Coordinates of C-alpha atoms and ligand atoms in Angstrom, one line a residue:
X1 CA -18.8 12.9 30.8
X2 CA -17.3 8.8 31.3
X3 CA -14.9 7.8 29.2
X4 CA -14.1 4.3 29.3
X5 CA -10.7 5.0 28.1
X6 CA -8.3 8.5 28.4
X7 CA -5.1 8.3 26.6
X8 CA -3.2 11.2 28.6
X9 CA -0.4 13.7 28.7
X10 CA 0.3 12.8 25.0
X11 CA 0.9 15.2 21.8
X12 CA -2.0 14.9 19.3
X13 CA -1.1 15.0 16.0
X14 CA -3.3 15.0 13.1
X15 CA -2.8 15.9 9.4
X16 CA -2.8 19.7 10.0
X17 CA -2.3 20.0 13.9
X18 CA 0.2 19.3 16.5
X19 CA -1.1 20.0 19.9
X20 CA -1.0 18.8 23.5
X21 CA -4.5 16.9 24.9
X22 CA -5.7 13.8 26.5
X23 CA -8.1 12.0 24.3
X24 CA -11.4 10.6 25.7
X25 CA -13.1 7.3 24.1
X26 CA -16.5 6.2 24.9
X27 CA -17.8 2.7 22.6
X28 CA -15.1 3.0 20.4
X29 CA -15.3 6.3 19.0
X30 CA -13.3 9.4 20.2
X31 CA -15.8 11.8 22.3
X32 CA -13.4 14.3 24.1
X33 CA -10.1 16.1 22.9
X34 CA -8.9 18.4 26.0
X35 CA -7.2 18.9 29.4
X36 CA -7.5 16.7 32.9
X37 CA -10.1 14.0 31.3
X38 CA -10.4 11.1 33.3
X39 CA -11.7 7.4 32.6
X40 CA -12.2 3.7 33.2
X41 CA -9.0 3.6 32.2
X42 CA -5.4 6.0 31.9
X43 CA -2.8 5.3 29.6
X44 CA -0.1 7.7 30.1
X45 CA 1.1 9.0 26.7
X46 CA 3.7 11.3 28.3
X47 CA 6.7 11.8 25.3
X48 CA 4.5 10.1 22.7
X49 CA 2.9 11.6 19.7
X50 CA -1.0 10.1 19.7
X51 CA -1.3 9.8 15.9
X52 CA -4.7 8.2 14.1
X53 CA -4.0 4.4 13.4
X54 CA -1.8 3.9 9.9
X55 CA -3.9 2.9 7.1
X56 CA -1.9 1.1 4.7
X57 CA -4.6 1.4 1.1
X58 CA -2.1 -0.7 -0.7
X59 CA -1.3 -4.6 0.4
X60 CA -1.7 -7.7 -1.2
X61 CA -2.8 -10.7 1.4
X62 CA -3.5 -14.1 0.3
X63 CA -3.9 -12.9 -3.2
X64 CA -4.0 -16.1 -6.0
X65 CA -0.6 -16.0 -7.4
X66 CA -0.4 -18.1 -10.0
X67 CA 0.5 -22.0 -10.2
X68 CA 2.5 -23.3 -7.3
X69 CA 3.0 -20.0 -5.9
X70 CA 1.4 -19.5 -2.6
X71 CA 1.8 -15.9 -1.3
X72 CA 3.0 -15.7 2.3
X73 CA 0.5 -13.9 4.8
X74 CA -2.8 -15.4 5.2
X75 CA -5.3 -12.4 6.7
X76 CA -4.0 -13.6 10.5
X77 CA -0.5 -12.9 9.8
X78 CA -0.9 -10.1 6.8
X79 CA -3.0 -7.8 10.0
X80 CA -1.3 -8.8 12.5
X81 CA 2.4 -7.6 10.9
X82 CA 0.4 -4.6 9.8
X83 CA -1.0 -4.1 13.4
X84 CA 2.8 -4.3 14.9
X85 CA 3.7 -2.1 12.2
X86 CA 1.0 1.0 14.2
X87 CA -1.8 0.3 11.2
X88 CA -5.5 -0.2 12.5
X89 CA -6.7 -0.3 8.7
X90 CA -5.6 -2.1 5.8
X91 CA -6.9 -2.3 2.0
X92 CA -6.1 -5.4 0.3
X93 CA -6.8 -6.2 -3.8
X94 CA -9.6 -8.7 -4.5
X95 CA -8.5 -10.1 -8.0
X96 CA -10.5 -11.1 -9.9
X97 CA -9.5 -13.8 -12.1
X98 CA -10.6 -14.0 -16.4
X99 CA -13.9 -15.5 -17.0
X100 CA -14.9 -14.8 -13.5
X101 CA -17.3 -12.3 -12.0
X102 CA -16.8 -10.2 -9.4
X103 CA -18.8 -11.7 -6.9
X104 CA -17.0 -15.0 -6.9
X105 CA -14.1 -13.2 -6.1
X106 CA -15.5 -11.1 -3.8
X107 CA -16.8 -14.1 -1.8
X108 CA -13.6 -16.0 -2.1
X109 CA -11.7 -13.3 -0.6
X110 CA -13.8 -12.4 2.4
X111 CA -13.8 -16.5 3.1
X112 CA -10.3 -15.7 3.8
X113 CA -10.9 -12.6 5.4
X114 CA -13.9 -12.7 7.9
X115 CA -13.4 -13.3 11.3
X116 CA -9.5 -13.6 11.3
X117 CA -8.3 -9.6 11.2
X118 CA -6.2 -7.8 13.4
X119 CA -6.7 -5.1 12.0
X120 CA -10.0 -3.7 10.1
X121 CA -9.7 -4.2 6.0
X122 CA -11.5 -3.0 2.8
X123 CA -10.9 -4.1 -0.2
X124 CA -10.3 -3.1 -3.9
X125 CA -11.4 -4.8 -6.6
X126 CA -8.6 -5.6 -9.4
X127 CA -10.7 -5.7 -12.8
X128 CA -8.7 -8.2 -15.3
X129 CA -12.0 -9.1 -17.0
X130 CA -14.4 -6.3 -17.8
X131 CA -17.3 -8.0 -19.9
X132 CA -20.4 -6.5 -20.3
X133 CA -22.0 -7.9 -17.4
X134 CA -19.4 -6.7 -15.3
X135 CA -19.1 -3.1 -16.4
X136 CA -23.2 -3.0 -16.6
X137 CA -23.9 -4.2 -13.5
X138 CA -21.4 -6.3 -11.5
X139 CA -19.3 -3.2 -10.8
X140 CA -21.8 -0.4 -10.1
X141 CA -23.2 -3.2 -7.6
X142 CA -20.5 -3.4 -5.8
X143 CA -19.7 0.2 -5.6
X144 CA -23.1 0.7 -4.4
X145 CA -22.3 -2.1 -1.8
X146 CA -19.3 -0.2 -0.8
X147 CA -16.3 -1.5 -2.8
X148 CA -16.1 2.1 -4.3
X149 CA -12.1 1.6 -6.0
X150 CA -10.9 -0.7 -8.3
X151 CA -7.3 -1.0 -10.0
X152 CA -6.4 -2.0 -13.9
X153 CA -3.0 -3.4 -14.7
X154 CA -1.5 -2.2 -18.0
X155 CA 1.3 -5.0 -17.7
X156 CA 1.3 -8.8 -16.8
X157 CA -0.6 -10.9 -19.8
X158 CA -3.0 -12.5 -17.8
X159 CA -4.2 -9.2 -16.0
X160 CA -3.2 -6.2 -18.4
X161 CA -6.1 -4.3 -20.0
X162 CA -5.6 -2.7 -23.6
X163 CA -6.3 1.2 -23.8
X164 CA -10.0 0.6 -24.8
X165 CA -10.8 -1.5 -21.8
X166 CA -9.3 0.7 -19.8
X167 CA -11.0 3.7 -21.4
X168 CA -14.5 1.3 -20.9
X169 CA -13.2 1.0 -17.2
X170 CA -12.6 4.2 -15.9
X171 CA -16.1 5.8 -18.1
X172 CA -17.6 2.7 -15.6
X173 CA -16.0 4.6 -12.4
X174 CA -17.3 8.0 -14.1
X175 CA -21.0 6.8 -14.0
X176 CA -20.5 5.0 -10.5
X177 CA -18.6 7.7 -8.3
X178 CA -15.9 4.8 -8.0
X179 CA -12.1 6.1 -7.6
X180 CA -9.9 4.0 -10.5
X181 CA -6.1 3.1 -9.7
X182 CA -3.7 2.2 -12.4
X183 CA -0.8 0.1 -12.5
X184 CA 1.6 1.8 -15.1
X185 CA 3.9 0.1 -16.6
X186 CA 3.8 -0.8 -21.1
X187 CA 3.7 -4.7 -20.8
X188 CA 4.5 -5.0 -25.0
X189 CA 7.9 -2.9 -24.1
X190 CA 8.4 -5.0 -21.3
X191 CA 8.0 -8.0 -23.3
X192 CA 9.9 -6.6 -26.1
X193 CA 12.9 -5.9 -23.5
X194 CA 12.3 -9.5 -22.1
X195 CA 13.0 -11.2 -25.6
X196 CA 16.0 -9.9 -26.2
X197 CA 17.4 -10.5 -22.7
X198 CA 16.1 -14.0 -22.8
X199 CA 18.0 -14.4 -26.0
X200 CA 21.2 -12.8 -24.6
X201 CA 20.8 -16.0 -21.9
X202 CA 20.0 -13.1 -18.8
X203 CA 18.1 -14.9 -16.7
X204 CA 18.8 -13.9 -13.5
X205 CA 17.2 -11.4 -10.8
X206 CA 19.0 -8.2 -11.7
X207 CA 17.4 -9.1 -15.6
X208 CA 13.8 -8.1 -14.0
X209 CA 14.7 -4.2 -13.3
X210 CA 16.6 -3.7 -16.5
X211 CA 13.2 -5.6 -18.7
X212 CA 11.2 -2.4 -16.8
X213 CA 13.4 0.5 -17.2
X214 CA 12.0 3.9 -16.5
X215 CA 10.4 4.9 -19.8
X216 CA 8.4 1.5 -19.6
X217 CA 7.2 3.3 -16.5
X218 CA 6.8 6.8 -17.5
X219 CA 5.4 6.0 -21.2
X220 CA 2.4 4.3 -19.1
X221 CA 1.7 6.8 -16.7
X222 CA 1.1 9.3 -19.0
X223 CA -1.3 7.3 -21.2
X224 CA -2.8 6.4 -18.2
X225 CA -3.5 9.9 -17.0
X226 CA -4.4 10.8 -20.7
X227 CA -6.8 8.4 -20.7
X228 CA -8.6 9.4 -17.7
X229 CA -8.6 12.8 -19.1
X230 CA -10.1 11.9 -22.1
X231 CA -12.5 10.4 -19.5
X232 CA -12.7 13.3 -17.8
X233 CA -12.1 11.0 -14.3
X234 CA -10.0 10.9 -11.2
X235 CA -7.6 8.4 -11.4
X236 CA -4.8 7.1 -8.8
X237 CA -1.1 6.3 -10.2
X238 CA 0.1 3.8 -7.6
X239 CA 3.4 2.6 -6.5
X240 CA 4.9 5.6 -8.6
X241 CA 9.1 4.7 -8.4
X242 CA 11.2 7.2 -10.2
X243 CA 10.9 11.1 -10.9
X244 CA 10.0 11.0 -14.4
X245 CA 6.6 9.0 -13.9
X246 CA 6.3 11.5 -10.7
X247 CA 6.9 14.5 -13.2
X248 CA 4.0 13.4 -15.3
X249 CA 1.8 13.5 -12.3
X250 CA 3.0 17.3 -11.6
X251 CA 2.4 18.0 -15.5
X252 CA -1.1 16.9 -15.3
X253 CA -1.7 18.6 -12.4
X254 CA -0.9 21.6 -13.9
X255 CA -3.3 21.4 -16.4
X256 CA -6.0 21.0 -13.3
X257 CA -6.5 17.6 -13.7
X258 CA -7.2 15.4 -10.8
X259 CA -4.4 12.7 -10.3
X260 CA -3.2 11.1 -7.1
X261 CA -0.3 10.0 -6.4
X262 CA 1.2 6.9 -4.6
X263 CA 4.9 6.1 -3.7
X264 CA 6.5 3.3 -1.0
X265 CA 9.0 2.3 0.9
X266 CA 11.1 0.6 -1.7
X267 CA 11.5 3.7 -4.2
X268 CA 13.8 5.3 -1.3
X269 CA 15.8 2.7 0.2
X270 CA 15.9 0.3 -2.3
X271 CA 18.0 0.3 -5.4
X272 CA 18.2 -2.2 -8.7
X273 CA 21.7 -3.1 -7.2
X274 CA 19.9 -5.2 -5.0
X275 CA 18.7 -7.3 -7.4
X276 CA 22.0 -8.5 -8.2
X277 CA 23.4 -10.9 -5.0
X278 CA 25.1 -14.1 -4.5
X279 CA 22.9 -17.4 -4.4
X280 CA 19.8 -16.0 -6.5
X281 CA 19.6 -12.9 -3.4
X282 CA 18.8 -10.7 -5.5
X283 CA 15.0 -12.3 -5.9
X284 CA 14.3 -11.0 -2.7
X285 CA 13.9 -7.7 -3.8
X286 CA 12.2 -8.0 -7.3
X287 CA 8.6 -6.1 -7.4
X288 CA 7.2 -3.9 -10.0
X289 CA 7.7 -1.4 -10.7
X290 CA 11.6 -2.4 -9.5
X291 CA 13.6 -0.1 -7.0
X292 CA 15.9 2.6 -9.1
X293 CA 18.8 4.3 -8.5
X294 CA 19.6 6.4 -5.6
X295 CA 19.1 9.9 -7.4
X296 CA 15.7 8.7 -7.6
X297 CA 15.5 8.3 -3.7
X298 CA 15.8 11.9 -3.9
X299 CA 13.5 12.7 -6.3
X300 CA 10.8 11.0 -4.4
X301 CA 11.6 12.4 -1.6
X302 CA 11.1 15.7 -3.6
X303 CA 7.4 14.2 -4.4
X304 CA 6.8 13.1 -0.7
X305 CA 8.1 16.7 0.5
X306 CA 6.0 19.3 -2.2
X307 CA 2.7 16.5 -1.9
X308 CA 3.0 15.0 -5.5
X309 CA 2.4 12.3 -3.4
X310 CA -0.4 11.8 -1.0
X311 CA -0.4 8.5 -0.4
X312 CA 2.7 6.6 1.2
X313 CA 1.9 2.7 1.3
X314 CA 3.9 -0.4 1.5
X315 CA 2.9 -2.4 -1.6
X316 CA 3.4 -5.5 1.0
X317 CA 2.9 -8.6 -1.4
X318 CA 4.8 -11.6 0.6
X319 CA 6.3 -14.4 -0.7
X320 CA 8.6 -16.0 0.5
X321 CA 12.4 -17.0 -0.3
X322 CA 13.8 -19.8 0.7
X323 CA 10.9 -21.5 -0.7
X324 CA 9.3 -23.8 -3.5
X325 CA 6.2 -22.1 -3.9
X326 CA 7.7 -18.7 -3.2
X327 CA 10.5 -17.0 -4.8
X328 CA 12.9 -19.7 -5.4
X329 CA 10.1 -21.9 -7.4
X330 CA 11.3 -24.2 -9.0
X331 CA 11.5 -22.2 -12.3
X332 CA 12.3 -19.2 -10.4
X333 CA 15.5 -20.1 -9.0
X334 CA 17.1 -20.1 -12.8
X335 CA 14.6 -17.9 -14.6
X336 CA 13.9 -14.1 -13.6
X337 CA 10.3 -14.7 -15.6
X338 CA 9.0 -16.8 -12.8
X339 CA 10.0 -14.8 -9.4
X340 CA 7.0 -14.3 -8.5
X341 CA 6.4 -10.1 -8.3
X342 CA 6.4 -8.6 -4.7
X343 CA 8.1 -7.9 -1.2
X344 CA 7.1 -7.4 2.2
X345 CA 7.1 -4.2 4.0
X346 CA 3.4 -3.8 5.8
X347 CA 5.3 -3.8 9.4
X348 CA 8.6 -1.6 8.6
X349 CA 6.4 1.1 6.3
X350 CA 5.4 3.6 9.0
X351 CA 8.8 2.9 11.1
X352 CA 10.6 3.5 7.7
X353 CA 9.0 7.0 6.7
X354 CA 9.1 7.9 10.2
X355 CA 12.7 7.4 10.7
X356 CA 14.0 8.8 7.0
X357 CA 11.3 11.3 7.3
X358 CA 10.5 12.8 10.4
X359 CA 13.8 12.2 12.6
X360 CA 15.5 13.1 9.4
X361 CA 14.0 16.3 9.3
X362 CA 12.9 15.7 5.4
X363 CA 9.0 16.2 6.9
X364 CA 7.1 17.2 9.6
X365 CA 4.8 15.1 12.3
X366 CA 1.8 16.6 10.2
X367 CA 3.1 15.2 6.7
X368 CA 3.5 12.5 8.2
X369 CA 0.3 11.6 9.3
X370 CA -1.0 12.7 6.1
X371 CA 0.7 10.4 4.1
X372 CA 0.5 7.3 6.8
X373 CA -3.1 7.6 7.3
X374 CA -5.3 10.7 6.3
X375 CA -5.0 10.9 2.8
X376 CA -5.6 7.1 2.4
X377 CA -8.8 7.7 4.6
X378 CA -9.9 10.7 2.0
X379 CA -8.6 9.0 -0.9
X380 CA -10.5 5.6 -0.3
X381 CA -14.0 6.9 1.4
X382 CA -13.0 6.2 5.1
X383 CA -13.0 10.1 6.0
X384 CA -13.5 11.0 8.7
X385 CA -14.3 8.0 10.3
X386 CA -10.9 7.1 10.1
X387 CA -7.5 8.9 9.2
X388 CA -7.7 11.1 12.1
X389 CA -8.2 12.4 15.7
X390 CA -11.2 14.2 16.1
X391 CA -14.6 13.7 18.2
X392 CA -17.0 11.4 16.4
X393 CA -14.1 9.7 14.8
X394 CA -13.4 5.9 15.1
X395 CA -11.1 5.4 18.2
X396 CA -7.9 4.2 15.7
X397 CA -4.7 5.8 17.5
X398 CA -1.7 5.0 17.8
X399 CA 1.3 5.9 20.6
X400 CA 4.2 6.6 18.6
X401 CA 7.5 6.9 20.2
X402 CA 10.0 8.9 18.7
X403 CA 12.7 8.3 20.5
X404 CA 12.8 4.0 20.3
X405 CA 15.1 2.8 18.4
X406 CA 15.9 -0.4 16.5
X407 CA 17.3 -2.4 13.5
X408 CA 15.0 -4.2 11.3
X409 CA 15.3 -7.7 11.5
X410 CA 13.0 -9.9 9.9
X411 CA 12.9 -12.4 13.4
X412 CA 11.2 -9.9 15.3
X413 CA 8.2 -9.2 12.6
X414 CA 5.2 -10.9 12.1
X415 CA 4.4 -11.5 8.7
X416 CA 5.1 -15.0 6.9
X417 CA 7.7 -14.1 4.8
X418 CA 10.8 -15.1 5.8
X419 CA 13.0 -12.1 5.3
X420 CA 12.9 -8.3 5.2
X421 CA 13.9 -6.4 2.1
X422 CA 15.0 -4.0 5.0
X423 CA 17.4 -6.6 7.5
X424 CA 20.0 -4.3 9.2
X425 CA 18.2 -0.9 8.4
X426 CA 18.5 1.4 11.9
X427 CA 15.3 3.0 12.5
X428 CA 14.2 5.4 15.2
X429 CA 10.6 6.2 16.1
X430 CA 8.4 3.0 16.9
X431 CA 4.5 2.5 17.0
X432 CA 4.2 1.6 20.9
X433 CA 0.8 1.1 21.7
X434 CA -1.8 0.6 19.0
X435 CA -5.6 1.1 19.8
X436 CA -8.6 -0.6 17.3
X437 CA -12.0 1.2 18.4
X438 CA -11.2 2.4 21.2
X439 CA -9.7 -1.8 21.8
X440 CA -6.3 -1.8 23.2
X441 CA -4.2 -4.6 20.8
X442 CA -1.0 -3.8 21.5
X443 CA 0.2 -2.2 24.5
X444 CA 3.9 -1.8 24.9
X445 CA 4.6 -3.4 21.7
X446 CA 2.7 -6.7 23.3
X447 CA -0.1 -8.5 21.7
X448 CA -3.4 -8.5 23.7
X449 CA -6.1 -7.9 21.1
X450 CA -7.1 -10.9 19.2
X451 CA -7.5 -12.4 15.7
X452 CA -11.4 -11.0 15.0
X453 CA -11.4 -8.0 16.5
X454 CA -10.4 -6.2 13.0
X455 CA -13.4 -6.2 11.0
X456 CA -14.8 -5.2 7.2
X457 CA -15.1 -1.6 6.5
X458 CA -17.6 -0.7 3.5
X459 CA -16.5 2.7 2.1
X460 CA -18.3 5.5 1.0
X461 CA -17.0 7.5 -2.1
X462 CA -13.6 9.0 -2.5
X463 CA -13.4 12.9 -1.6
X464 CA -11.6 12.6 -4.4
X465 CA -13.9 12.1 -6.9
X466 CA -15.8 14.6 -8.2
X467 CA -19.7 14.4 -9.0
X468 CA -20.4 13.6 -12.7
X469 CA -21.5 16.2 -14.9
Ligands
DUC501 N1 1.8 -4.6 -8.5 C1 1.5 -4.4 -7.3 O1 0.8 -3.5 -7.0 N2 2.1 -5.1 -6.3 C2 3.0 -6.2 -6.5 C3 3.2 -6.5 -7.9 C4 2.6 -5.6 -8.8 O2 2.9 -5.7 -10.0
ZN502 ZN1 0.8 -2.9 -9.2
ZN503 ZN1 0.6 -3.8 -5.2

C-alpha cells in the first residue's frame, strides 16, 4: 500500500488507547495504523504523542455583539489561533438575531466563514426567536441540512427564552434528532442582583461576578435539566463553572437521565478576584458564567476527573481591551453593564488542560483526548470522522510534545484580541505539528497551510441523542 504521508515512530493516542505505531494517510483520510510503513513523505514523531486534531465545539467568531462592539477574531484569525492552539475543527454559534429567520443568519455567517478557515468549522445555531415558522420548519430544515445543535440562553434580555419557549425548543430537538445546549444562568435574579448594585453606585468589573453568584447558576441548571426531562430530551449544560451546577448534572444522572456536561479553561485558573484590577483590568476577565473561587478549581477538576464532564472547550469569545468597540466601550469603561461578555482562550485551551492535567498527573493521555477532541466529535455528529485515530477516519492529528515548554504570552498568539486572560501562566506540553486531512499546516509550530484549506463540516446526529419514541 502508498501512503502519501507516514507520520512515524510516534505514540498513538486515542480516547481509550495509548499505543506505539506509524500512521499512514492516503487523500486525506487515515488508511494504515502499524509498524515500518513508508510514504511520499516521513515525519518523524519520535517523543511525541500523535493525538486526533482538538475540536474546540464551543467558540464564538465574528459573532454580532451588539452596538459598537465589534468582536475581535474575524474566521482568518479565530482558526488560525485555534489551529496554533493543535485544533483542526472548530464549532462556532450562528445567532440568530429577533425577528429574523434562520436562514438569514445562517447565510450571514457563512459570508464570513467560507473560504477564509484554517481550520474546518460547523456551526450551531443560537435560537433567540422561536416563532412558529421557525420551530415548524426553519429548524427541522436545517437539521436535516446538517446544523443538527442549537443553544437557548436563559439570561441576556435580548436573547433569553422563558421556560415555555424553551420547553417549545427542546420538544422541536425531540421531533428533529437535534442535540439542544443551554446556557444556565436566571436572568430576573441577575437583574434583580443588578438593581441593587447599581443603586449601591457598583459599577465596576468585579460588580459582574457578584450580579451572577452561584445559585443564579445552579437555580438554572436544574430547571434546565428539568425541563428537558419533562421533555424527555438530551440536553447539553455548557460552560458549567462551579460544583454546585456540576452536582446537579451528577443528580440527574442518577436518575438515568441523559445530560452532558461542558466545563473550560476559565473555571480552573481563573478566579472573581481577577475581576477586580487597577485601571478597569479587571474587564479583561468578565464572561458568563464568571470564574469562582479556587475551591471550585477543585471541584471541577473533580467533574473533569470522574467524566461529569465530557466536553472541555474554551468558550473563546474575543474582544478586545484596550479598545472602543471592545471592552473598554465607551460605556464600558465606567459601567460593568456594558463590558461586553467573553474572553479569549481558543489557542491556550489544549496547552492549558494538557499542562494542569496531564503533566500534573490529575488525568491521563486518554482523558485527555477525550475531553479535547472525541467527545465533542460524538457529542456534535462528527464521529468517527473526526475525534480520533482510526482507519477510515479524517486525517486530523496532531504532534503533541510533552516535554515543550513555555509561558503564555498574548504576543506570541494569533487571535485579535490583544491580551490573554492567561499572560505569565507556565505551561508544558505544546501542539508541534498540526495536520488538516492529511494537509500539513503547521509543522514545527510554523505556518504553511493557508487561509481556505479549513472547510464546512455538515454534521450528522449526536450519538447522544436517542431515537424518539
Ligand atoms: N455565553 C457564552 O457561551 N459565551 C460568552 C458569553 C456567554 O454568555
Ligand atoms: Zn453561554
Ligand atoms: Zn460561549
Amino acid at each position: 500500500m502508498s501512503f502519501d504521508l507516514v507520520i512515524k515512530g510516534g505514540t498513538v493516542a486515542t480516547a481509550s488507547d495509548v499505543f506505539k505505531a506509524d500512521v499512514g494517510i492516503k487523500d486525506g483520510i487515515i488508511t494504515a495504523l502499524g509498524l515500518g510503513l513508508t510514504g511520499a513523505e516521513t515525519i518523524d514523531a519520535t517523543g511525541k504523542y500523535v493525538l486526533p486534531g482538538g475540536i474546540d465545539s464551543h467558540v464564538h467568531i465574528a459573532q454580532p455583539s451588539g452596538e459598537g462592539i465589534v468582536m475581535a477574531d474575524d474566521f482568518e484569525s479565530g482558526t488560525l489561533s485555534g489551529l496554533f492552539g493543535g485544533n483542526t475543527t472548530l464549532l462556532p454559534f450562528c445567532i440568530q438575531e429577533k425577528g429574523k429567520s434562520l436562514r438569514e443568519a445562517l447565510t450571514a455567517y457563512h459570508a464570513k466563514a467560507d473560504g477564509n478557515c484554517y481550520t474546518d468549522v460547523s456551526f450551531h445555531l443560537v435560537i433567540s426567536d422561536p416563532s412558529e415558522s421557525v420551530l415548524g420548519q426553519e429548524l427541522p430544515a436545517a437539521v436535516a441540512d446538517g446544523y443538527t445543535s442549537f443553544k437557548v440562553f436563559m439570561t441576556y434580555q435580548d436573547l433569553r427564552l422563558n421556560d415555555a419557549e424553551i420547553l417549545q425548543v427542546m420538544d422541536t430537538a425531540r421531533r428533529t434528532g437535534a442535540l439542544a445546549m443551554v446556557h444556565c444562568e436566571n436572568e430576573d435574579a441577575i437583574r434583580f442582583l443588578i438593581d441593587k448594585h447599581v443603586a449601591e453606585g457598583k459599577l465596576g468589573p468585579p460588580s459582574h461576578a457578584s450580579t451572577r453568584p452561584l445559585a443564579v447558576e445552579r437555580e438554572a441548571t436544574h430547571r434546565a435539566i428539568s425541563l428537558a426531562e419533562v421533555v424527555d430530551v438530551p440536553v447539553v449544560i455548557v460552560h458549567v463553572s462551579n460544583g454546585a451546577a456540576m452536582e446537579e448534572i451528577e443528580r440527574a444522572r442518577a436518575r438515568g437521565l441523559n445530560v452532558t456536561g461542558e466545563t473550560c479553561p476559565q473555571y480552573i485558573r481563573l478566579t472573581e478576584q481577577d475581576l477586580e484590577g487597577m485601571n478597569w483590568e479587571g474587564a479583561k476577565q468578565v464572561c458568563s458564567p464568571p470564574p469562582r473561587t479556587r475551591a471550585e478549581w477543585d471541584n471541577i477538576w473533580r467533574g473533569i476527573q470522574n467524566g461529569v464532564f465530557d466536553v472541555f472547550s474554551s468558550d473563546h469569545c474575543p474582544f478586545r481591551y484596550d479598545d472602543e468597540r471592545g471592552k473598554l466601550n465607551p460605556k464600558g469603561r465606567t459601567d460593568f453593564r456594558h463590558i461586553p461578555n467573553g474572553i479569549p482562550g481558543v489557542e491556550t485551551r489544549m496547552p492549558i488542560l494538557f499542562s494542569e492535567g496531564v503533566n500534573q498527573g490529575r488525568i491521563d493521555i486518554t482523558r485527555f483526548v477525550a475531553l479535547t477532541a472525541t467527545n465533542h466529535a460524538k457529542t456534535y455528529g462528527l464521529y468517527p470522522n473526526k475525534g480520533t485515530i482510526a482507519v477510515g477516519s479524517d486525517a486530523d492529528i496532531t504532534l503533541w510534545d510533552p516535554e515543550a515548554e513555555t509561558v503564555i504570552r498574548h504576543a506570541d498568539l494569533h487571535d485579535g484580541s490583544d491580551y490573554s486572560p492567561y499572560e505569565g501562566l507556565a505551561v508544558k506540553g505544546l501542539p508541534m505539528t498540526v495536520i488538516l486531512r492529511g494537509k500539513v499546516m503547521i509543522r514545527d509550530r510554523e505556518l504553511v497551510g493557508a487561509k481556505g484549506d479549513g472547510g464546512y463540516l455538515p454534521r450528522g446526529l449526536s450519538m447522544k441523542v436517542r431515537p424518539a419514541a
